[in-house]
C-alpha positions as a printed Julia matrix, in Angstrom:
158×3 Matrix{Float64}:
 -11.29  28.1   51.7
 -11.9   31.16  53.75
 -15.67  30.71  53.75
 -15.85  26.95  54.08
 -18.2   25.22  51.71
 -19.99  27.22  49.04
 -23.31  26.06  50.49
 -22.73  28.26  53.53
 -22.86  31.26  51.21
 -26.36  30.64  49.8
 -28.1   33.55  51.53
 -25.3   35.95  50.65
 -25.23  34.83  47.03
 -29.01  35.18  46.71
 -28.86  38.66  48.22
 -26.02  39.64  45.88
 -27.92  38.37  42.83
 -31.02  40.31  43.88
 -28.96  43.46  44.43
 -27.28  43.18  41.05
 -30.23  42.06  38.92
 -33.32  43.71  40.32
 -34.15  47.31  39.54
 -35.73  47.6   42.97
 -32.55  46.66  44.83
 -32.25  47.8   48.43
 -30.28  51.05  48.35
 -29.33  50.69  52.02
 -27.47  47.46  51.2
 -25.8   49.12  48.2
 -24.68  52.08  50.33
 -23.37  49.77  53.02
 -21.43  47.67  50.49
 -19.82  50.78  49.02
 -18.96  52.07  52.49
 -17.42  48.7   53.42
 -15.26  48.8   50.28
 -14.14  52.33  51.12
 -13.38  51.2   54.68
 -11.21  48.42  53.25
  -9.22  51.05  51.36
  -8.8   53.07  54.57
  -7.58  49.94  56.37
  -5.0   49.36  53.62
  -3.55  52.81  54.39
  -3.3   52.24  58.17
  -0.74  49.56  58.93
  -1.17  49.76  62.72
  -4.87  48.89  62.54
  -4.18  46.27  59.88
  -1.54  44.6   62.08
  -3.79  44.76  65.16
  -6.62  43.25  63.13
  -4.41  40.44  61.88
  -3.22  39.6   65.4
  -6.78  39.76  66.7
  -7.99  37.37  64.02
  -5.28  34.88  64.97
  -6.32  35.11  68.62
  -9.97  34.69  67.64
  -9.07  31.56  65.68
  -7.64  30.06  68.85
 -10.95  30.81  70.57
 -12.84  29.19  67.69
 -10.75  26.06  68.16
 -11.66  26.03  71.85
 -15.28  27.31  72.02
 -16.63  26.85  68.49
 -17.23  29.24  65.61
 -20.51  30.77  66.79
 -19.88  30.89  70.53
 -20.67  34.14  72.37
 -17.0   34.37  73.36
 -15.83  34.36  69.74
 -18.52  36.77  68.57
 -17.7   39.09  71.47
 -13.99  39.0   70.67
 -14.57  39.72  66.97
 -16.96  42.55  67.8
 -14.39  44.06  70.17
 -11.76  43.7   67.46
 -13.99  45.63  65.05
 -14.42  48.41  67.63
 -10.67  48.55  68.37
  -9.65  48.73  64.72
 -12.16  49.38  61.96
 -14.6   51.59  63.86
 -11.77  54.09  64.36
 -11.35  54.57  60.61
 -13.44  56.58  58.2
 -15.86  56.13  56.62
 -18.04  54.81  59.42
 -20.6   52.19  58.48
 -24.06  53.35  59.51
 -26.41  50.5   60.4
 -30.12  51.2   60.42
 -32.82  48.99  61.81
 -35.17  48.41  64.69
 -33.85  50.6   67.54
 -35.02  48.09  70.17
 -33.0   45.35  68.5
 -29.95  47.57  67.99
 -29.87  48.35  71.72
 -29.32  44.7   72.65
 -25.65  43.94  73.3
 -25.78  40.51  71.67
 -27.29  41.99  68.49
 -24.74  44.81  68.4
 -21.93  42.25  68.74
 -23.34  40.2   65.86
 -23.66  43.28  63.65
 -20.08  44.32  64.38
 -18.86  40.79  63.69
 -20.72  40.79  60.37
 -19.18  44.16  59.47
 -15.74  42.75  60.25
 -16.5   39.8   57.96
 -17.68  42.2   55.25
 -14.44  44.18  55.39
 -12.45  40.95  55.33
 -14.39  39.93  52.23
 -13.61  43.3   50.64
  -9.9   42.69  51.35
 -10.13  39.28  49.67
 -12.06  40.77  46.73
  -9.29  43.31  46.19
  -6.57  40.65  46.56
  -8.01  38.72  43.61
  -8.18  41.87  41.49
 -11.71  43.0   42.32
 -12.54  46.7   42.33
 -15.57  48.63  43.5
 -16.36  49.94  40.02
 -16.56  46.37  38.67
 -19.67  45.7   40.72
 -21.28  48.77  39.2
 -20.11  48.4   35.59
 -20.27  44.61  35.31
 -23.44  43.95  37.29
 -24.77  41.26  34.94
 -21.46  39.37  34.83
 -21.09  39.49  38.63
 -24.67  38.27  39.04
 -24.01  35.46  36.55
 -20.9   34.36  38.48
 -22.83  34.46  41.76
 -25.63  32.44  40.17
 -23.06  29.88  38.98
 -21.67  29.54  42.5
 -25.19  29.2   43.87
 -26.09  26.54  41.31
 -22.88  24.66  42.02
 -23.58  24.75  45.74
 -26.95  23.07  45.23
 -25.52  20.34  43.01
 -23.06  19.05  45.59
 -25.76  19.01  48.29
 -23.28  20.8   50.51
């Protein structure tokens, strides 16, 4: 699959469950998720950026094959791809955090790479029929599905 084994999604699934189930969910994460979904819609309307993104992802895959998935070269390429494509669209994703950390180039590249992955996930969500309103209206069902994936990932020890 796109994400590899389900086990690699544990942290994300736990965060999603907490966001959907807890009344004290982190509003910054909620705002960012909504902004990412809106950015995915903007990307769908801009074929030039979409094509550039697709070509860039193919080139990045070649780098992954050569350097490895988490190499600085791959992260740098994906971050540059985010800047060249998605950062030019609106809405802009606003990242808050420790200013000293956010001034470090390596951290900025990781954040941009994660934002690119988030938008890619939003594209996949939409391709399987997912909509933004479903996360709001069907919170319990989405949390239950995420919990099922999380439970399944612990059963296969993978």
